[in-house]
Structures are given as C-alpha cells and as structure tokens.
Short mmCIF file of C-alpha atoms in Angstrom, two decimals:
data_model
loop_
_atom_site.label_atom_id
_atom_site.label_comp_id
_atom_site.label_asym_id
_atom_site.label_seq_id
_atom_site.Cartn_x
_atom_site.Cartn_y
_atom_site.Cartn_z
CA MET A 1 -6.38 17.46 -18.20
CA SER A 2 -5.74 14.16 -19.75
CA ILE A 3 -4.92 11.30 -17.62
CA ASP A 4 -2.84 8.44 -19.36
CA THR A 5 -1.83 6.27 -16.33
CA VAL A 6 -3.34 5.95 -12.98
CA LEU A 7 -0.62 4.74 -9.86
CA PHE A 8 -2.56 2.89 -6.93
CA ASP A 9 -1.37 2.46 -3.48
CA ALA A 10 -2.16 -1.22 -1.89
CA ASP A 11 -3.11 -0.86 1.60
CA GLY A 12 -6.33 0.94 2.18
CA VAL A 13 -6.84 1.71 -1.66
CA ILE A 14 -6.81 -2.11 -2.71
CA GLN A 15 -6.31 -4.29 0.25
CA ARG A 16 -7.15 -4.39 3.47
CA PRO A 17 -6.08 -6.06 6.94
CA THR A 18 -8.06 -9.16 8.07
CA VAL A 19 -7.40 -8.77 12.13
CA ASP A 20 -7.35 -5.95 14.13
CA TRP A 21 -3.20 -5.78 14.31
CA GLN A 22 -3.11 -2.97 16.49
CA ALA A 23 -4.99 -4.98 19.22
CA THR A 24 -3.23 -8.01 18.70
CA LEU A 25 0.18 -6.43 19.01
CA ALA A 26 -1.25 -4.99 22.56
CA THR A 27 -1.77 -8.66 23.66
CA PHE A 28 1.91 -9.24 23.17
CA LEU A 29 2.70 -6.46 26.24
CA ARG A 30 2.41 -7.02 29.85
CA PRO A 31 -0.19 -4.78 31.36
CA ASP A 32 2.02 -1.88 32.65
CA GLN A 33 3.36 -1.46 28.83
CA SER A 34 1.82 1.42 26.27
CA ALA A 35 0.23 -0.41 23.15
CA ASP A 36 0.35 3.20 21.26
CA GLU A 37 4.30 3.42 22.16
CA PHE A 38 5.15 -0.42 21.21
CA VAL A 39 3.21 0.31 18.09
CA LEU A 40 4.62 3.44 17.32
CA ASP A 41 8.21 2.05 18.15
CA LEU A 42 7.67 -0.97 15.39
CA MET A 43 6.39 1.46 12.80
CA THR A 44 9.24 3.72 13.65
CA SER A 45 11.81 0.58 13.02
CA GLU A 46 9.94 -0.29 9.73
CA GLY A 47 10.93 3.12 8.15
CA PRO A 48 14.57 2.34 6.68
CA SER A 49 13.62 -0.97 5.56
CA LEU A 50 10.73 0.46 3.58
CA ALA A 51 13.63 2.31 1.85
CA GLY A 52 15.40 -0.92 1.56
CA LYS A 53 17.80 0.03 4.20
CA GLY A 54 18.29 -2.77 6.76
CA ASP A 55 16.55 -5.98 7.69
CA PHE A 56 12.82 -5.40 8.75
CA ARG A 57 13.03 -8.89 10.68
CA ASP A 58 16.11 -7.93 12.08
CA ALA A 59 14.26 -4.16 13.32
CA VAL A 60 11.28 -6.03 14.65
CA ALA A 61 13.55 -8.36 16.56
CA SER A 62 15.39 -5.73 18.07
CA VAL A 63 12.15 -4.02 19.17
CA LEU A 64 10.62 -7.41 20.94
CA GLN A 65 13.83 -7.61 22.56
CA ARG A 66 13.77 -4.21 23.99
CA TRP A 67 10.26 -4.49 24.97
CA GLU A 68 10.77 -7.56 27.22
CA VAL A 69 8.29 -9.41 24.39
CA THR A 70 8.05 -13.12 24.83
CA THR A 71 5.83 -14.04 21.88
CA PRO A 72 8.07 -15.52 19.14
CA LEU A 73 9.60 -13.24 16.26
CA GLU A 74 7.41 -15.54 13.75
CA GLN A 75 4.35 -15.07 15.29
CA VAL A 76 4.94 -11.47 15.41
CA LEU A 77 5.79 -11.03 11.68
CA ALA A 78 2.92 -13.24 10.85
CA LEU A 79 0.49 -10.18 11.55
CA TRP A 80 1.89 -8.56 8.55
CA GLU A 81 0.43 -11.26 6.31
CA GLN A 82 -2.96 -10.68 7.49
CA PHE A 83 -4.66 -8.78 4.75
CA VAL A 84 -6.35 -9.20 1.78
CA ALA A 85 -6.98 -7.91 -1.67
CA VAL A 86 -10.48 -6.30 -2.18
CA PRO A 87 -12.22 -7.84 -5.28
CA GLU A 88 -14.21 -4.96 -6.07
CA ALA A 89 -11.15 -2.81 -6.25
CA ILE A 90 -8.68 -4.90 -8.40
CA ASP A 91 -11.85 -4.79 -10.78
CA VAL A 92 -11.37 -1.26 -11.11
CA VAL A 93 -8.00 -1.67 -11.78
CA GLN A 94 -8.96 -4.41 -14.67
CA GLU A 95 -11.50 -2.19 -15.96
CA LEU A 96 -9.01 0.73 -16.67
CA ARG A 97 -6.42 -1.60 -18.07
CA ALA A 98 -8.99 -3.42 -20.43
CA ALA A 99 -9.86 0.10 -21.56
CA GLY A 100 -5.84 0.60 -22.40
CA VAL A 101 -5.31 2.81 -19.40
CA PRO A 102 -1.85 1.55 -17.89
CA CYS A 103 -2.43 1.14 -14.25
CA HIS A 104 0.49 0.61 -11.60
CA LEU A 105 0.80 -0.48 -7.91
CA ALA A 106 2.98 2.47 -6.11
CA THR A 107 3.43 1.22 -2.82
CA ASN A 108 5.54 1.39 0.41
CA GLN A 109 6.61 -1.94 1.37
CA GLN A 110 9.65 -3.63 3.09
CA ALA A 111 11.10 -6.73 1.46
CA TYR A 112 9.23 -9.32 3.95
CA ARG A 113 6.12 -8.17 2.96
CA ARG A 114 7.00 -7.45 -0.80
CA GLU A 115 7.81 -11.14 -0.87
CA ILE A 116 4.56 -11.89 0.13
CA MET A 117 2.25 -9.75 -2.03
CA ASN A 118 4.77 -9.71 -5.27
CA ASP A 119 5.78 -13.82 -5.05
CA ARG A 120 3.13 -15.48 -3.03
CA ARG A 121 0.18 -13.89 -3.96
CA ASP A 122 1.40 -12.93 -7.60
CA TYR A 123 0.04 -9.08 -7.29
CA GLY A 124 1.84 -8.28 -10.60
CA GLN A 125 -1.08 -10.08 -12.64
CA TRP A 126 -3.04 -6.98 -12.07
CA PHE A 127 -0.76 -4.41 -12.61
CA ASP A 128 1.07 -2.87 -15.75
CA ARG A 129 4.28 -2.78 -13.37
CA SER A 130 4.81 -2.97 -9.61
CA PHE A 131 6.62 -0.16 -7.89
CA TYR A 132 7.88 -1.14 -3.93
CA SER A 133 9.50 1.29 -1.93
CA CYS A 134 12.09 -1.09 -0.76
CA ASP A 135 13.07 -1.79 -4.06
CA LEU A 136 13.47 1.77 -5.35
CA GLY A 137 15.50 2.81 -2.64
CA VAL A 138 13.11 5.56 -1.46
CA ALA A 139 9.66 5.87 0.16
CA LYS A 140 6.81 7.66 -0.10
CA PRO A 141 5.93 10.86 0.81
CA GLU A 142 9.29 11.74 -1.03
CA PRO A 143 8.63 13.40 -4.32
CA ALA A 144 11.80 11.38 -5.58
CA TYR A 145 9.91 7.94 -4.96
CA PHE A 146 7.32 9.32 -7.65
CA LYS A 147 10.14 11.04 -9.99
CA THR A 148 11.30 7.29 -10.03
CA ILE A 149 8.54 6.03 -11.04
CA LEU A 150 7.81 8.53 -13.82
CA SER A 151 11.39 8.00 -15.30
CA ALA A 152 10.74 4.03 -15.19
CA ILE A 153 7.35 4.55 -16.92
CA ASP A 154 8.61 7.63 -19.47
CA GLN A 155 5.63 9.76 -18.75
CA ARG A 156 5.18 13.13 -17.80
CA ALA A 157 3.80 13.68 -14.11
CA ALA A 158 1.11 16.00 -15.39
CA SER A 159 -0.57 12.74 -17.12
CA VAL A 160 -0.18 10.68 -14.01
CA LEU A 161 -2.91 10.34 -11.23
CA PHE A 162 -1.91 8.61 -8.10
CA VAL A 163 -4.47 7.29 -5.63
CA ASP A 164 -3.41 6.82 -1.75
CA ASP A 165 -5.40 6.85 1.74
CA ASN A 166 -2.43 9.03 3.66
CA PRO A 167 -2.65 12.60 2.84
CA ASP A 168 1.06 13.21 3.36
CA ASN A 169 1.57 10.62 0.23
CA VAL A 170 -0.78 12.27 -1.81
CA ALA A 171 1.07 15.85 -1.06
CA GLY A 172 4.13 14.22 -1.83
CA ALA A 173 3.00 13.20 -4.93
CA ARG A 174 1.40 16.48 -5.92
CA GLU A 175 4.72 18.45 -5.25
CA ALA A 176 6.35 15.88 -7.72
CA GLY A 177 3.73 17.31 -10.60
CA LEU A 178 1.24 14.25 -10.47
CA HIS A 179 -2.32 14.79 -9.94
CA ALA A 180 -3.40 12.79 -6.98
CA GLU A 181 -6.11 12.17 -4.64
CA VAL A 182 -6.90 10.78 -1.28
CA PHE A 183 -9.21 7.36 -1.21
CA HIS A 184 -9.58 5.00 1.66
CA LEU A 185 -11.51 1.80 1.07
CA SER A 186 -13.63 2.63 4.45
CA SER A 187 -15.56 5.09 1.87
CA GLY A 188 -16.70 2.14 -0.31
CA VAL A 189 -15.09 1.37 -3.88
CA PRO A 190 -18.13 3.18 -5.60
CA VAL A 191 -16.08 6.53 -4.25
CA LEU A 192 -12.95 5.51 -5.86
CA ARG A 193 -15.30 4.72 -9.59
CA GLY A 194 -16.55 8.32 -9.28
CA LEU A 195 -13.22 9.71 -8.73
CA LEU A 196 -11.72 8.14 -11.24
CA HIS A 197 -14.37 9.07 -13.38
CA GLY A 198 -14.43 12.56 -12.73
CA TYR A 199 -10.72 12.62 -14.10
CA GLY A 200 -12.43 11.59 -17.47
CA LEU A 201 -10.91 7.94 -17.06
CA PRO A 202 -12.94 4.93 -18.49
CA VAL A 203 -14.53 3.27 -15.95
CA ALA A 204 -18.18 2.88 -14.67
CA ALA A 205 -19.27 5.30 -12.24
CA ASP A 206 -21.86 3.12 -10.65
CA GLY A 207 -19.91 -0.37 -11.53
CA PRO A 208 -19.83 -2.33 -14.26
CA GLU A 209 -23.06 -3.98 -14.42
CA GLN A 210 -24.85 -0.68 -14.19
CA GLY A 211 -22.87 1.15 -16.62
CA GLN A 212 -23.47 -1.72 -19.33
CA GLN A 213 -26.96 -1.23 -18.72
CA GLY A 214 -26.66 2.46 -19.80
#
C-alpha cells in the first residue's frame, strides 16, 4: 500500500468550534419550542447550499421566519463564524507537505462559510488545493464528490487517504475506492499522527520534537 496524497476534512479534523453553537441557537427560541427540532431544521435547510444550490442566507432566513425567531439574521449567521483552526493539526498537514506529500482540504461548506475560511482566513495557505462542496456542486458522502477530486488532482483512488470525523463520509470515500479513516479532534492530535504513521506516511508518531530526538 502506497499513499501519495491525503485529503483532510475541516470541521472536527483541523478546526473546532469556539462556542457551543447548539446551545446558543436554543437561546433564540421560546421556552415552548424544541431546540433539537430547530437545529435539525437549520441543518436540513443548509443541505442544498452545501452542494452549491440555493443561498444559505435565504435558507436560514426562511427557518427563522418559520420558527418566529426575532433574533436578527446577522446575529444568527455569526455563529457559523465561531470556529478556529487547531495549530497542532495544521502542523501535521505541514509536516506531510514538507516531506513531499500533497495535502488537500476536502470539506462540505456552503458559500457563506467558504468565504470565511478561504477568503478571510486564508486556509488555502495550508493546503496544496482546497475542495469545497459548494464549488464542486456535490457534497459528501456522495462518492461523486470524491471522484471529482480524484479527477482534479489526477490521482488513483487507491493512492489517496481521506480523513473525516463523520463515518458516513468515510463510507462514501471508501465506496469511491479511497482509503479512509474516522478521526475526531476530541481524541487528540497524537491519534491523528498515529493513524497517518500507520499508513507509512512521513509524520512523527509522537510529534515533531520527540520525532527529531529519535
């Protein structure tokens, strides 16, 4: 087995939220309304825009109207900005790239959040290429999402490893022929290092400092 390229998901893999956004969303509701159903409605409404179909802002506005939420739209949308890249995870990506392994971002995002990540925060500096579902017109876990990326980078599926925190997305990648593994930041970046090391990729299993000492 020879892995030539690694695809990294964003949320839960290289970045994490900085607020409890579900709890915050619940504060926008009346006491008699179900927070779980409200969150589900928002996530469902986001679906089309993840594949580049429809406007995310309009979708959220419709949900707020449906639930009679009086909180301004911009205040609600601001929750989608409350995230931060995890330096230790980015270090892993850079370690691979420095060793000559191409690394690409492969993430489901609507255009609103892609603009934050790509344009405002310059996530592209950390990856060889960035593949946002809203630009591709198809979203994970559809195998077509991965096949579109394979075509763009001109790589065989069997030579690519995909890392995501969502088991459904991992299953979709495997259906497309990629190697794929589940990883979530909550398990710690050393687990990510161990996963990559297990595939024979050039990362220090215990972090750069200990790896250099060995």
